[in-house]
Coordinates of C-alpha atoms in Angstrom, one line a residue:
M1 CA -17.3 -7.7 94.9
K2 CA -16.5 -8.7 91.4
T3 CA -18.4 -11.8 89.9
I4 CA -16.1 -14.3 88.0
T5 CA -17.5 -16.5 85.5
S6 CA -16.4 -20.1 86.1
L7 CA -15.4 -22.5 83.6
A8 CA -17.2 -25.2 86.1
S9 CA -20.3 -24.4 84.4
F10 CA -18.9 -26.2 80.9
V11 CA -15.6 -27.1 79.9
A12 CA -14.5 -27.0 76.1
L13 CA -12.3 -29.7 75.2
G14 CA -11.9 -30.8 71.3
S15 CA -15.7 -30.2 69.8
A16 CA -17.3 -31.6 73.1
L17 CA -18.2 -29.6 76.0
F18 CA -18.1 -31.2 79.8
A19 CA -20.4 -30.4 82.6
K20 CA -18.5 -30.0 85.7
S21 CA -20.4 -29.6 89.2
A22 CA -17.5 -29.1 91.6
S23 CA -17.2 -25.4 92.7
A24 CA -13.8 -23.7 91.7
D25 CA -11.1 -22.2 94.1
Q26 CA -10.5 -19.2 92.0
H27 CA -7.3 -16.7 92.7
F28 CA -7.5 -13.4 90.5
V29 CA -7.2 -10.0 89.7
N30 CA -9.4 -8.1 88.0
F31 CA -9.3 -4.7 86.1
Y32 CA -12.4 -3.3 85.6
E33 CA -14.6 -0.4 84.9
I34 CA -12.9 -0.3 81.7
Y35 CA -14.9 1.9 79.0
N36 CA -14.5 0.0 76.4
V37 CA -12.0 -3.0 75.8
L38 CA -10.5 -3.2 72.2
S39 CA -7.9 -5.7 72.6
V40 CA -5.8 -7.2 74.9
T41 CA -2.5 -9.3 73.7
G42 CA 0.1 -10.8 76.0
Q43 CA 1.9 -14.1 77.1
L44 CA 1.6 -16.8 79.8
E45 CA 4.0 -19.4 81.3
V46 CA 3.5 -22.7 81.1
P47 CA 4.5 -24.2 84.8
T48 CA 7.3 -26.6 84.8
K49 CA 5.5 -29.9 85.6
D50 CA 2.3 -31.6 85.1
L51 CA -0.4 -31.9 87.8
S52 CA -3.4 -34.4 88.8
G53 CA -6.7 -32.4 89.4
T54 CA -8.1 -29.6 87.0
P55 CA -6.2 -26.2 87.0
Y56 CA -7.0 -23.7 84.3
L57 CA -5.2 -20.4 84.0
W58 CA -6.2 -17.8 82.2
P59 CA -6.6 -14.2 80.8
G60 CA -9.8 -13.2 80.3
L61 CA -12.4 -10.6 79.4
Q62 CA -16.0 -10.0 80.8
P63 CA -18.7 -7.2 80.3
Y64 CA -19.9 -5.3 83.1
N65 CA -22.8 -7.5 83.5
N66 CA -20.8 -10.7 83.8
Q67 CA -22.7 -12.8 81.2
G68 CA -19.8 -14.6 80.1
V69 CA -15.9 -14.7 79.7
L70 CA -13.8 -15.0 76.7
Q71 CA -10.7 -16.6 77.6
P72 CA -7.7 -18.6 76.2
V73 CA -7.2 -21.3 79.2
L74 CA -4.3 -23.3 79.7
D75 CA -6.1 -26.4 81.0
G76 CA -3.7 -28.5 82.7
R77 CA -6.0 -31.9 83.3
N78 CA -4.8 -35.6 82.8
K79 CA -1.1 -34.7 83.5
G80 CA -0.7 -32.3 80.4
W81 CA -1.2 -28.9 79.2
F82 CA -3.0 -27.4 76.5
F83 CA -4.2 -24.1 75.8
G84 CA -7.0 -23.4 73.8
N85 CA -10.1 -20.7 72.8
N86 CA -13.0 -20.5 75.1
Y87 CA -16.0 -18.8 75.8
V88 CA -17.7 -19.6 78.6
G89 CA -21.7 -18.1 79.3
K90 CA -24.2 -16.7 77.2
P91 CA -24.4 -16.8 74.8
S92 CA -23.4 -20.4 73.5
E93 CA -20.7 -20.5 71.5
P94 CA -18.1 -23.6 70.6
Y95 CA -14.4 -24.4 71.3
G96 CA -12.1 -22.5 69.6
G97 CA -9.3 -25.0 68.9
G98 CA -5.9 -24.9 70.6
V99 CA -2.2 -25.7 70.8
G100 CA 0.2 -28.0 72.6
A101 CA 2.0 -26.4 75.8
P102 CA 5.1 -27.8 76.8
L103 CA 6.8 -27.8 80.2
G104 CA 8.1 -24.4 81.1
S105 CA 7.0 -22.7 77.5
T106 CA 6.4 -19.4 77.0
L107 CA 2.3 -18.9 75.4
S108 CA 0.7 -16.2 73.6
Y109 CA -2.5 -15.0 73.2
V110 CA -4.6 -12.1 71.8
M111 CA -8.4 -11.1 72.3
R112 CA -9.7 -8.7 70.0
N113 CA -12.8 -6.7 69.0
S114 CA -13.5 -7.8 65.3
N115 CA -14.2 -4.2 64.6
D116 CA -17.4 -5.0 62.5
G117 CA -19.8 -3.1 63.9
K118 CA -21.2 -6.2 66.2
N119 CA -18.8 -6.4 68.9
N120 CA -17.8 -10.1 67.9
W121 CA -14.3 -11.0 69.0
Y122 CA -11.2 -12.7 67.8
S123 CA -9.2 -15.0 69.7
E124 CA -5.9 -16.4 68.9
V125 CA -3.5 -18.7 70.7
S126 CA 0.1 -19.6 69.7
N127 CA 3.0 -21.4 71.3
E128 CA 6.9 -21.2 70.8
N129 CA 6.9 -24.0 68.0
G130 CA 4.8 -21.7 65.7
D131 CA 1.2 -23.7 65.9
K132 CA -1.8 -21.2 66.2
A133 CA -5.6 -21.6 66.6
S134 CA -8.0 -19.0 66.2
Y135 CA -11.6 -18.8 66.1
T136 CA -14.2 -15.4 65.6
Y137 CA -16.9 -15.7 68.6
E138 CA -20.3 -13.6 67.6
L139 CA -20.8 -12.5 71.0
G140 CA -21.9 -9.0 70.5
L141 CA -20.5 -7.9 74.2
T142 CA -18.7 -4.7 74.6
M143 CA -15.8 -6.1 77.6
T144 CA -15.2 -3.7 80.6
Q145 CA -13.6 -6.2 82.7
A146 CA -9.7 -7.8 82.2
I147 CA -9.1 -11.0 84.4
F148 CA -6.3 -12.8 84.9
D149 CA -6.9 -15.8 87.1
C150 CA -5.6 -19.6 88.3
E151 CA -8.7 -21.4 89.0
L152 CA -8.2 -24.7 90.9
Y153 CA -10.6 -27.9 91.0
D154 CA -9.3 -30.7 93.4
V155 CA -5.6 -29.6 92.9
D156 CA -3.2 -27.8 95.3
W157 CA -1.4 -24.6 94.1
N158 CA 1.8 -26.3 94.7
F159 CA 3.1 -26.0 91.0
G160 CA 4.9 -22.3 91.3
D161 CA 4.0 -19.1 90.3
V162 CA 1.7 -18.2 87.6
I163 CA 3.0 -15.5 85.3
F164 CA 1.4 -13.5 82.5
K165 CA 3.6 -11.2 81.1
N166 CA 4.1 -8.5 77.8
I167 CA 0.7 -7.6 78.4
E168 CA -1.1 -4.7 76.8
I169 CA -4.8 -3.3 77.1
I170 CA -6.1 -1.1 74.6
A171 CA -9.5 0.8 75.3
S172 CA -11.9 3.6 73.8
G173 CA -11.8 6.9 75.6
S174 CA -9.5 8.6 77.8
D175 CA -9.9 7.1 81.1
L176 CA -6.8 5.3 82.3
S177 CA -7.8 5.2 86.4
W178 CA -7.8 1.5 85.9
C179 CA -4.3 0.8 84.7
N180 CA -2.4 0.6 87.7
D181 CA -0.4 -1.7 89.8
H182 CA -3.6 -2.7 92.6
P183 CA -6.3 -4.0 90.5
Y184 CA -9.1 -5.7 92.5
S185 CA -8.0 -9.0 93.8
S186 CA -9.9 -12.2 95.3
S187 CA -7.6 -15.0 97.3
V188 CA -4.4 -14.5 96.2
N189 CA -1.3 -12.6 96.6
Y190 CA 0.0 -10.4 93.7
K191 CA 2.5 -8.5 92.2
V192 CA 2.0 -6.0 89.2
D193 CA 5.0 -4.7 87.4
G194 CA 6.1 -2.1 84.9
V195 CA 2.7 -0.7 84.2
T196 CA 2.5 2.4 81.9
S197 CA 0.0 4.1 79.7
S198 CA -0.5 6.5 76.7
K199 CA -3.0 8.0 74.9
G200 CA -4.1 8.1 71.2
D201 CA -6.7 9.4 69.3
N202 CA -10.0 8.3 71.6
T203 CA -8.4 5.4 72.7
V204 CA -5.9 4.6 75.6
S205 CA -3.3 1.6 75.8
C206 CA -2.2 0.2 78.9
K207 CA 0.9 -1.8 79.4
I208 CA 1.9 -4.0 82.0
E209 CA 5.3 -6.2 81.7
K210 CA 4.3 -8.9 84.7
I211 CA 1.6 -9.9 86.8
T212 CA 2.8 -12.5 89.2
L213 CA -0.3 -14.6 91.2
S214 CA 0.9 -16.6 94.1
P215 CA -0.7 -19.0 96.6
P216 CA -2.9 -17.3 99.2
S217 CA -1.1 -17.0 102.6

């Protein structure tokens, strides 16, 4: 079983961090045992309605020991949506800024090893209006898991499927066994479409047209 670091530990908004004590309903897929992730890029569709409660929709990267998660989070609190750069776990890191997320729009994200020899991580979020926010997190971590999560607090999953699309995961090495349409999953119905892979000079690329997360039966 894979452990997912929860945003309940501390949730970023603006420059402040707020603790949450409630337990999360986690619904996710996890591509893991990746040798060494170099970057993940992709897009996320904003639901078509505002919600009460606290929904967090996010792609993320975790190291093998699950000590934290780098996650551009689509935050649906306060009956509105906002997309922001976050890292939750150890070491403690600040909120990395974010952009507005209009209903039904498509958001883009980048998570990339900064290639500085220190395993720091650059995170960027943007929206269809051209707004962009980015931050470099000084983590010193090798990422080995790529996660796509619907994390819910005090809210029913009544807002339709969660759609991640146009995903590319680039990693070191030659192993592509993790690049498939049947990742590890927990408490979710899912479909992974359009998986293709390729090898380069000591790097591999895994492209996924779409990941659809649906409420569990």
